[in-house]
Amino acid sequence: MANPGWRRGTPVATLRMSPWLSRGVRAGPLAGLALAGLLAIAACTRTGESERSGSEPPVPVTVATAVSKPMPLELRSIGTVQPSSSVTVRSRVDGILAKIHFREGQDVKEGNLLFTLDRGPLEAELRQARANLARSQAQLDNARKDAERYAELARKGFVAQQQADQTETAAAALAATVHADLAVVENARIQLGYATIRAPMSGRTGALLVHEGDLIKTNDTAMVVVNRIRPIDVAFTLPERELPELQARSAAGDPMVRAQAPQGDRPLGQGRFTFIDNRVDPVTGTIQLKASFPNDEGMLWPGQFVSVVLTLAVDPAATVVPTPAVQMGQAGRYVFVVKPDQTAELRPVSVAREVGEETVIARGVAPGETVVTDGQLRLIPGAKVEVTPPVSAGTAPPPSTPTP
């Protein structure tokens, strides 16, 4: 016969006071597990109630102080390094390349000897031109003597005036021939000079595109490229919305431009702003700009990609906080400000710009206030905070206490 105290739906309290249990009858394994679970739930309930009844522990955070200091107004872009001048050296006469007088990648000065072509055919043309000139000059001397003689005979009536005029005309024609031959000689001398190819400007030579013994064609064969890299240019673009501010700052003086490595912000040089294109690209909505760098140390190289920082002005008293202090929420950007009573206050802010690892605050934070830079995820407005020193690189953070 079943125990009347053990019925389906019997409350827990009734179960504990059942005569079946009170008489010391041994319960089964299932009853023992149920009793242990009820006791554990009751203990956890009492622990949670005691924790809620006490105060919440402070949230560990790292902080920084908002400061007022000069901050530059900068525009950033990615630019391409270009030589300030670039010349592809070509020959102005046909010939065989006889000699190369420089090494690939060598710095050359304007007028330095680069190539020598075979001079033999050109020297022969010059000698032929001089011989033709000498022949024409001799013929001119004889024609002038004939003209003088016929002019004397015509005055005495021994010959007709027409014959005297013909000899004078012949002498004049030969004089013109002599002038033409002089021009041929001068041209042959110039052509011979083209067999010696010199550097058109100071710069750095590139890879050789020809070799000794090659047949060089007039204005067709590229021999070497000379780039001027001191000074050197950097071309970059900016959105068209920046154009009015850029024009206004340029009118007041050339803005300063810095070139940096794309990774690591390693400085590569400082130059001056030199060029604004005369049109905005309607496809990209950007405008082409250019800056010139002295490049005395050769840190900039043609074809290199660099990070360009254009400084338009300097704000002498900007409110600055570390960039990690500024968070983004549904209502916009905000920071947590630590009040004197060590509680956190959520403060909406207006950000003017970011410069590296610092952010310029336009409104919302005053210089001297303390802002949270790490630990914001555990904060709520009014929460107590505990300021901890920041963990430096290579240092293990302190062990955290597990939450029961």
GROMACS .gro file of N, CA and C in nm, residues 227-360:
model
  402
  227ASN      N    1   6.659   6.122  -6.428
  227ASN     CA    2   6.559   6.182  -6.340
  227ASN      C    3   6.626   6.278  -6.244
  228ARG      N    4   6.565   6.394  -6.229
  228ARG     CA    5   6.612   6.488  -6.127
  228ARG      C    6   6.538   6.459  -5.998
  229ILE      N    7   6.612   6.417  -5.895
  229ILE     CA    8   6.550   6.379  -5.767
  229ILE      C    9   6.587   6.475  -5.655
  230ARG      N   10   6.664   6.577  -5.684
  230ARG     CA   11   6.696   6.682  -5.586
  230ARG      C   12   6.683   6.817  -5.655
  231PRO      N   13   6.570   6.885  -5.635
  231PRO     CA   14   6.453   6.850  -5.554
  231PRO      C   15   6.365   6.747  -5.624
  232ILE      N   16   6.264   6.702  -5.550
  232ILE     CA   17   6.173   6.601  -5.601
  232ILE      C   18   6.030   6.642  -5.566
  233ASP      N   19   5.933   6.593  -5.642
  233ASP     CA   20   5.793   6.630  -5.622
  233ASP      C   21   5.713   6.511  -5.569
  234VAL      N   22   5.604   6.544  -5.498
  234VAL     CA   23   5.507   6.444  -5.453
  234VAL      C   24   5.369   6.491  -5.498
  235ALA      N   25   5.303   6.410  -5.579
  235ALA     CA   26   5.169   6.441  -5.628
  235ALA      C   27   5.067   6.367  -5.543
  236PHE      N   28   4.958   6.435  -5.504
  236PHE     CA   29   4.854   6.374  -5.421
  236PHE      C   30   4.721   6.443  -5.452
  237THR      N   31   4.614   6.388  -5.399
  237THR     CA   32   4.481   6.442  -5.422
  237THR      C   33   4.411   6.467  -5.290
  238LEU      N   34   4.316   6.560  -5.292
  238LEU     CA   35   4.231   6.587  -5.177
  238LEU      C   36   4.087   6.603  -5.225
  239PRO      N   37   3.989   6.577  -5.139
  239PRO     CA   38   3.849   6.599  -5.179
  239PRO      C   39   3.823   6.745  -5.213
  240GLU      N   40   3.732   6.768  -5.305
  240GLU     CA   41   3.706   6.904  -5.350
  240GLU      C   42   3.648   6.992  -5.238
  241ARG      N   43   3.589   6.933  -5.134
  241ARG     CA   44   3.536   7.013  -5.024
  241ARG      C   45   3.646   7.086  -4.948
  242GLU      N   46   3.771   7.037  -4.958
  242GLU     CA   47   3.884   7.102  -4.891
  242GLU      C   48   3.942   7.216  -4.972
  243LEU      N   49   3.895   7.234  -5.096
  243LEU     CA   50   3.957   7.332  -5.185
  243LEU      C   51   3.945   7.476  -5.133
  244PRO      N   52   3.827   7.525  -5.086
  244PRO     CA   53   3.821   7.665  -5.039
  244PRO      C   54   3.918   7.693  -4.924
  245GLU      N   55   3.924   7.602  -4.826
  245GLU     CA   56   4.017   7.623  -4.715
  245GLU      C   57   4.162   7.620  -4.764
  246LEU      N   58   4.191   7.531  -4.856
  246LEU     CA   59   4.326   7.521  -4.909
  246LEU      C   60   4.365   7.647  -4.985
  247GLN      N   61   4.274   7.700  -5.065
  247GLN     CA   62   4.304   7.823  -5.140
  247GLN      C   63   4.326   7.941  -5.045
  248ALA      N   64   4.244   7.949  -4.940
  248ALA     CA   65   4.259   8.059  -4.845
  248ALA      C   66   4.393   8.050  -4.772
  249ARG      N   67   4.432   7.931  -4.730
  249ARG     CA   68   4.559   7.915  -4.660
  249ARG      C   69   4.677   7.937  -4.753
  250SER      N   70   4.664   7.897  -4.879
  250SER     CA   71   4.773   7.916  -4.974
  250SER      C   72   4.794   8.063  -5.005
  251ALA      N   73   4.686   8.140  -5.006
  251ALA     CA   74   4.701   8.283  -5.031
  251ALA      C   75   4.777   8.352  -4.918
  252ALA      N   76   4.764   8.300  -4.796
  252ALA     CA   77   4.835   8.359  -4.682
  252ALA      C   78   4.980   8.314  -4.675
  253GLY      N   79   5.017   8.210  -4.746
  253GLY     CA   80   5.155   8.157  -4.744
  253GLY      C   81   5.154   8.010  -4.780
  254ASP      N   82   5.269   7.961  -4.823
  254ASP     CA   83   5.278   7.821  -4.863
  254ASP      C   84   5.262   7.731  -4.741
  255PRO      N   85   5.158   7.644  -4.740
  255PRO     CA   86   5.144   7.551  -4.627
  255PRO      C   87   5.260   7.451  -4.623
  256MET      N   88   5.290   7.404  -4.503
  256MET     CA   89   5.397   7.305  -4.485
  256MET      C   90   5.344   7.166  -4.518
  257VAL      N   91   5.426   7.086  -4.583
  257VAL     CA   92   5.389   6.951  -4.622
  257VAL      C   93   5.495   6.855  -4.569
  258ARG      N   94   5.448   6.745  -4.509
  258ARG     CA   95   5.539   6.640  -4.463
  258ARG      C   96   5.509   6.512  -4.540
  259ALA      N   97   5.615   6.440  -4.569
  259ALA     CA   98   5.602   6.308  -4.630
  259ALA      C   99   5.646   6.204  -4.529
  260GLN      N  100   5.562   6.100  -4.514
  260GLN     CA  101   5.591   5.995  -4.418
  260GLN      C  102   5.574   5.860  -4.485
  261ALA      N  103   5.638   5.759  -4.428
  261ALA     CA  104   5.619   5.623  -4.475
  261ALA      C  105   5.476   5.579  -4.447
  262PRO      N  106   5.411   5.508  -4.540
  262PRO     CA  107   5.272   5.465  -4.516
  262PRO      C  108   5.255   5.381  -4.391
  263GLN      N  109   5.355   5.301  -4.356
  263GLN     CA  110   5.350   5.221  -4.234
  263GLN      C  111   5.450   5.279  -4.134
  264GLY      N  112   5.400   5.310  -4.016
  264GLY     CA  113   5.487   5.354  -3.909
  264GLY      C  114   5.508   5.503  -3.900
  265ASP      N  115   5.459   5.579  -3.996
  265ASP     CA  116   5.473   5.726  -3.994
  265ASP      C  117   5.618   5.769  -3.980
  266ARG      N  118   5.710   5.695  -4.042
  266ARG     CA  119   5.851   5.735  -4.039
  266ARG      C  120   5.870   5.857  -4.127
  267PRO      N  121   5.926   5.968  -4.075
  267PRO     CA  122   5.939   6.090  -4.156
  267PRO      C  123   6.036   6.069  -4.271
  268LEU      N  124   5.997   6.118  -4.389
  268LEU     CA  125   6.082   6.107  -4.508
  268LEU      C  126   6.127   6.243  -4.560
  269GLY      N  127   6.065   6.350  -4.515
  269GLY     CA  128   6.107   6.481  -4.562
  269GLY      C  129   5.999   6.584  -4.538
  270GLN      N  130   6.039   6.709  -4.546
  270GLN     CA  131   5.948   6.822  -4.530
  270GLN      C  132   5.967   6.915  -4.648
  271GLY      N  133   5.855   6.958  -4.707
  271GLY     CA  134   5.863   7.043  -4.825
  271GLY      C  135   5.760   7.153  -4.821
  272ARG      N  136   5.736   7.211  -4.939
  272ARG     CA  137   5.641   7.321  -4.949
  272ARG      C  138   5.539   7.292  -5.058
  273PHE      N  139   5.421   7.341  -5.035
  273PHE     CA  140   5.310   7.322  -5.129
  273PHE      C  141   5.333   7.412  -5.251
  274THR      N  142   5.322   7.355  -5.374
  274THR     CA  143   5.360   7.431  -5.494
  274THR      C  144   5.253   7.437  -5.601
  275PHE      N  145   5.155   7.346  -5.603
  275PHE     CA  146   5.070   7.338  -5.722
  275PHE      C  147   4.929   7.293  -5.686
  276ILE      N  148   4.829   7.362  -5.745
  276ILE     CA  149   4.689   7.320  -5.743
  276ILE      C  150   4.643   7.310  -5.888
  277ASP      N  151   4.588   7.197  -5.925
  277ASP     CA  152   4.543   7.179  -6.063
  277ASP      C  153   4.432   7.277  -6.096
  278ASN      N  154   4.413   7.303  -6.226
  278ASN     CA  155   4.314   7.402  -6.269
  278ASN      C  156   4.174   7.344  -6.288
  279ARG      N  157   4.153   7.220  -6.244
  279ARG     CA  158   4.020   7.161  -6.254
  279ARG      C  159   4.005   7.050  -6.150
  280VAL      N  160   3.879   7.027  -6.112
  280VAL     CA  161   3.845   6.916  -6.023
  280VAL      C  162   3.802   6.798  -6.109
  281ASP      N  163   3.851   6.681  -6.076
  281ASP     CA  164   3.814   6.561  -6.150
  281ASP      C  165   3.666   6.531  -6.125
  282PRO      N  166   3.580   6.542  -6.226
  282PRO     CA  167   3.436   6.520  -6.201
  282PRO      C  168   3.402   6.375  -6.169
  283VAL      N  169   3.490   6.282  -6.201
  283VAL     CA  170   3.463   6.140  -6.176
  283VAL      C  171   3.487   6.106  -6.029
  284THR      N  172   3.599   6.150  -5.975
  284THR     CA  173   3.635   6.115  -5.836
  284THR      C  174   3.602   6.226  -5.737
  285GLY      N  175   3.575   6.349  -5.785
  285GLY     CA  176   3.548   6.460  -5.694
  285GLY      C  177   3.671   6.504  -5.616
  286THR      N  178   3.789   6.484  -5.673
  286THR     CA  179   3.913   6.523  -5.608
  286THR      C  180   3.989   6.620  -5.698
  287ILE      N  181   4.087   6.687  -5.638
  287ILE     CA  182   4.170   6.780  -5.712
  287ILE      C  183   4.316   6.740  -5.695
  288GLN      N  184   4.391   6.754  -5.803
  288GLN     CA  185   4.531   6.714  -5.803
  288GLN      C  186   4.618   6.825  -5.744
  289LEU      N  187   4.709   6.785  -5.654
  289LEU     CA  188   4.798   6.880  -5.587
  289LEU      C  189   4.941   6.829  -5.597
  290LYS      N  190   5.037   6.918  -5.568
  290LYS     CA  191   5.177   6.879  -5.576
  290LYS      C  192   5.257   6.960  -5.475
  291ALA      N  193   5.358   6.894  -5.418
  291ALA     CA  194   5.449   6.959  -5.324
  291ALA      C  195   5.591   6.926  -5.365
  292SER      N  196   5.683   7.018  -5.334
  292SER     CA  197   5.824   7.002  -5.369
  292SER      C  198   5.906   6.981  -5.242
  293PHE      N  199   6.000   6.883  -5.248
  293PHE     CA  200   6.085   6.849  -5.134
  293PHE      C  201   6.231   6.861  -5.175
  294PRO      N  202   6.316   6.917  -5.088
  294PRO     CA  203   6.459   6.925  -5.122
  294PRO      C  204   6.523   6.787  -5.143
  295ASN      N  205   6.484   6.690  -5.060
  295ASN     CA  206   6.531   6.551  -5.074
  295ASN      C  207   6.683   6.543  -5.071
  296ASP      N  208   6.745   6.619  -4.982
  296ASP     CA  209   6.891   6.619  -4.974
  296ASP      C  210   6.946   6.483  -4.934
  297GLU      N  211   6.873   6.412  -4.850
  297GLU     CA  212   6.920   6.281  -4.803
  297GLU      C  213   6.873   6.166  -4.893
  298GLY      N  214   6.797   6.196  -4.996
  298GLY     CA  215   6.753   6.091  -5.088
  298GLY      C  216   6.655   5.993  -5.029
  299MET      N  217   6.572   6.036  -4.933
  299MET     CA  218   6.475   5.946  -4.872
  299MET      C  219   6.355   5.921  -4.963
  300LEU      N  220   6.327   6.014  -5.053
  300LEU     CA  221   6.215   6.000  -5.145
  300LEU      C  222   6.267   5.952  -5.280
  301TRP      N  223   6.192   5.860  -5.341
  301TRP     CA  224   6.236   5.798  -5.465
  301TRP      C  225   6.121   5.795  -5.565
  302PRO      N  226   6.147   5.824  -5.691
  302PRO     CA  227   6.039   5.826  -5.791
  302PRO      C  228   5.961   5.695  -5.793
  303GLY      N  229   5.827   5.708  -5.797
  303GLY     CA  230   5.739   5.593  -5.798
  303GLY      C  231   5.698   5.544  -5.661
  304GLN      N  232   5.755   5.599  -5.556
  304GLN     CA  233   5.727   5.554  -5.419
  304GLN      C  234   5.593   5.610  -5.371
  305PHE      N  235   5.518   5.530  -5.295
  305PHE     CA  236   5.394   5.575  -5.231
  305PHE      C  237   5.427   5.625  -5.091
  306VAL      N  238   5.377   5.741  -5.056
  306VAL     CA  239   5.404   5.801  -4.925
  306VAL      C  240   5.274   5.855  -4.868
  307SER      N  241   5.274   5.875  -4.737
  307SER     CA  242   5.165   5.941  -4.668
  307SER      C  243   5.196   6.090  -4.661
  308VAL      N  244   5.106   6.173  -4.711
  308VAL     CA  245   5.126   6.317  -4.718
  308VAL      C  246   5.043   6.384  -4.609
  309VAL      N  247   5.107   6.471  -4.531
  309VAL     CA  248   5.041   6.547  -4.425
  309VAL      C  249   5.056   6.695  -4.458
  310LEU      N  250   4.944   6.758  -4.492
  310LEU     CA  251   4.943   6.900  -4.529
  310LEU      C  252   4.894   6.981  -4.410
  311THR      N  253   4.979   7.065  -4.353
  311THR     CA  254   4.945   7.146  -4.236
  311THR      C  255   4.898   7.283  -4.284
  312LEU      N  256   4.768   7.312  -4.261
  312LEU     CA  257   4.711   7.439  -4.304
  312LEU      C  258   4.730   7.549  -4.200
  313ALA      N  259   4.718   7.514  -4.072
  313ALA     CA  260   4.730   7.613  -3.965
  313ALA      C  261   4.755   7.540  -3.834
  314VAL      N  262   4.777   7.616  -3.727
  314VAL     CA  263   4.799   7.559  -3.594
  314VAL      C  264   4.704   7.627  -3.497
  315ASP      N  265   4.618   7.546  -3.430
  315ASP     CA  266   4.529   7.597  -3.326
  315ASP      C  267   4.610   7.611  -3.197
  316PRO      N  268   4.627   7.734  -3.145
  316PRO     CA  269   4.718   7.751  -3.031
  316PRO      C  270   4.665   7.693  -2.900
  317ALA      N  271   4.535   7.676  -2.884
  317ALA     CA  272   4.480   7.627  -2.756
  317ALA      C  273   4.366   7.530  -2.784
  318ALA      N  274   4.401   7.412  -2.826
  318ALA     CA  275   4.301   7.309  -2.855
  318ALA      C  276   4.288   7.216  -2.736
  319THR      N  277   4.165   7.169  -2.709
  319THR     CA  278   4.141   7.071  -2.603
  319THR      C  279   4.163   6.932  -2.660
  320VAL      N  280   4.258   6.860  -2.600
  320VAL     CA  281   4.305   6.734  -2.658
  320VAL      C  282   4.289   6.623  -2.554
  321VAL      N  283   4.239   6.507  -2.600
  321VAL     CA  284   4.232   6.386  -2.519
  321VAL      C  285   4.289   6.271  -2.601
  322PRO      N  286   4.333   6.163  -2.536
  322PRO     CA  287   4.377   6.046  -2.613
  322PRO      C  288   4.262   5.990  -2.696
  323THR      N  289   4.293   5.945  -2.814
  323THR     CA  290   4.189   5.893  -2.904
  323THR      C  291   4.111   5.776  -2.845
  324PRO      N  292   4.172   5.681  -2.769
  324PRO     CA  293   4.092   5.572  -2.711
  324PRO      C  294   3.986   5.618  -2.613
  325ALA      N  295   3.993   5.741  -2.563
  325ALA     CA  296   3.893   5.789  -2.469
  325ALA      C  297   3.759   5.816  -2.537
  326VAL      N  298   3.759   5.842  -2.667
  326VAL     CA  299   3.637   5.877  -2.740
  326VAL      C  300   3.572   5.750  -2.791
  327GLN      N  301   3.446   5.727  -2.751
  327GLN     CA  302   3.369   5.610  -2.791
  327GLN      C  303   3.254   5.652  -2.881
  328MET      N  304   3.202   5.556  -2.956
  328MET     CA  305   3.089   5.581  -3.045
  328MET      C  306   2.966   5.506  -2.994
  329GLY      N  307   2.858   5.580  -2.974
  329GLY     CA  308   2.733   5.521  -2.930
  329GLY      C  309   2.621   5.549  -3.027
  330GLN      N  310   2.498   5.508  -2.991
  330GLN     CA  311   2.384   5.531  -3.079
  330GLN      C  312   2.353   5.678  -3.095
  331ALA      N  313   2.381   5.758  -2.993
  331ALA     CA  314   2.354   5.902  -3.000
  331ALA      C  315   2.474   5.982  -3.048
  332GLY      N  316   2.583   5.915  -3.084
  332GLY     CA  317   2.702   5.985  -3.130
  332GLY      C  318   2.822   5.954  -3.043
  333ARG      N  319   2.922   6.036  -3.050
  333ARG     CA  320   3.045   6.014  -2.976
  333ARG      C  321   3.031   6.065  -2.832
  334TYR      N  322   3.103   5.995  -2.743
  334TYR     CA  323   3.095   6.031  -2.602
  334TYR      C  324   3.224   5.990  -2.532
  335VAL      N  325   3.243   6.043  -2.412
  335VAL     CA  326   3.353   6.003  -2.325
  335VAL      C  327   3.297   5.983  -2.186
  336PHE      N  328   3.367   5.905  -2.104
  336PHE     CA  329   3.336   5.894  -1.962
  336PHE      C  330   3.432   5.984  -1.887
  337VAL      N  331   3.375   6.078  -1.809
  337VAL     CA  332   3.453   6.172  -1.729
  337VAL      C  333   3.448   6.125  -1.584
  338VAL      N  334   3.565   6.117  -1.520
  338VAL     CA  335   3.573   6.078  -1.380
  338VAL      C  336   3.554   6.203  -1.294
  339LYS      N  337   3.447   6.204  -1.215
  339LYS     CA  338   3.417   6.319  -1.128
  339LYS      C  339   3.501   6.313  -1.000
  340PRO      N  340   3.504   6.420  -0.924
  340PRO     CA  341   3.586   6.419  -0.801
  340PRO      C  342   3.547   6.311  -0.702
  341ASP      N  343   3.419   6.266  -0.701
  341ASP     CA  344   3.379   6.160  -0.608
  341ASP      C  345   3.405   6.021  -0.662
  342GLN      N  346   3.490   6.011  -0.768
  342GLN     CA  347   3.530   5.885  -0.827
  342GLN      C  348   3.413   5.808  -0.889
  343THR      N  349   3.319   5.883  -0.945
  343THR     CA  350   3.210   5.822  -1.021
  343THR      C  351   3.223   5.864  -1.166
  344ALA      N  352   3.167   5.782  -1.256
  344ALA     CA  353   3.179   5.805  -1.400
  344ALA      C  354   3.057   5.881  -1.450
  345GLU      N  355   3.082   5.980  -1.533
  345GLU     CA  356   2.976   6.058  -1.597
  345GLU      C  357   2.989   6.044  -1.748
  346LEU      N  358   2.881   6.003  -1.813
  346LEU     CA  359   2.881   5.991  -1.958
  346LEU      C  360   2.861   6.130  -2.018
  347ARG      N  361   2.953   6.173  -2.101
  347ARG     CA  362   2.952   6.310  -2.154
  347ARG      C  363   2.954   6.305  -2.308
  348PRO      N  364   2.847   6.348  -2.376
  348PRO     CA  365   2.854   6.359  -2.524
  348PRO      C  366   2.956   6.465  -2.564
  349VAL      N  367   3.030   6.439  -2.672
  349VAL     CA  368   3.133   6.531  -2.717
  349VAL      C  369   3.121   6.553  -2.867
  350SER      N  370   3.175   6.667  -2.909
  350SER     CA  371   3.188   6.699  -3.052
  350SER      C  372   3.335   6.696  -3.087
  351VAL      N  373   3.373   6.610  -3.184
  351VAL     CA  374   3.513   6.591  -3.221
  351VAL      C  375   3.545   6.682  -3.340
  352ALA      N  376   3.651   6.760  -3.324
  352ALA     CA  377   3.696   6.846  -3.434
  352ALA      C  378   3.777   6.767  -3.535
  353ARG      N  379   3.877   6.693  -3.489
  353ARG     CA  380   3.963   6.615  -3.578
  353ARG      C  381   4.051   6.523  -3.494
  354GLU      N  382   4.111   6.428  -3.561
  354GLU     CA  383   4.206   6.338  -3.498
  354GLU      C  384   4.345   6.363  -3.557
  355VAL      N  385   4.443   6.371  -3.469
  355VAL     CA  386   4.582   6.391  -3.511
  355VAL      C  387   4.665   6.280  -3.447
  356GLY      N  388   4.694   6.178  -3.524
  356GLY     CA  389   4.770   6.065  -3.470
  356GLY      C  390   4.692   5.994  -3.362
  357GLU      N  391   4.750   5.983  -3.242
  357GLU     CA  392   4.688   5.914  -3.129
  357GLU      C  393   4.610   6.010  -3.039
  358GLU      N  394   4.589   6.133  -3.086
  358GLU     CA  395   4.518   6.233  -3.006
  358GLU      C  396   4.397   6.284  -3.083
  359THR      N  397   4.294   6.323  -3.008
  359THR     CA  398   4.170   6.375  -3.065
  359THR      C  399   4.144   6.513  -3.010
  360VAL      N  400   4.112   6.605  -3.101
  360VAL     CA  401   4.080   6.742  -3.062
  360VAL      C  402   3.929   6.750  -3.037
   0.00000   0.00000   0.00000
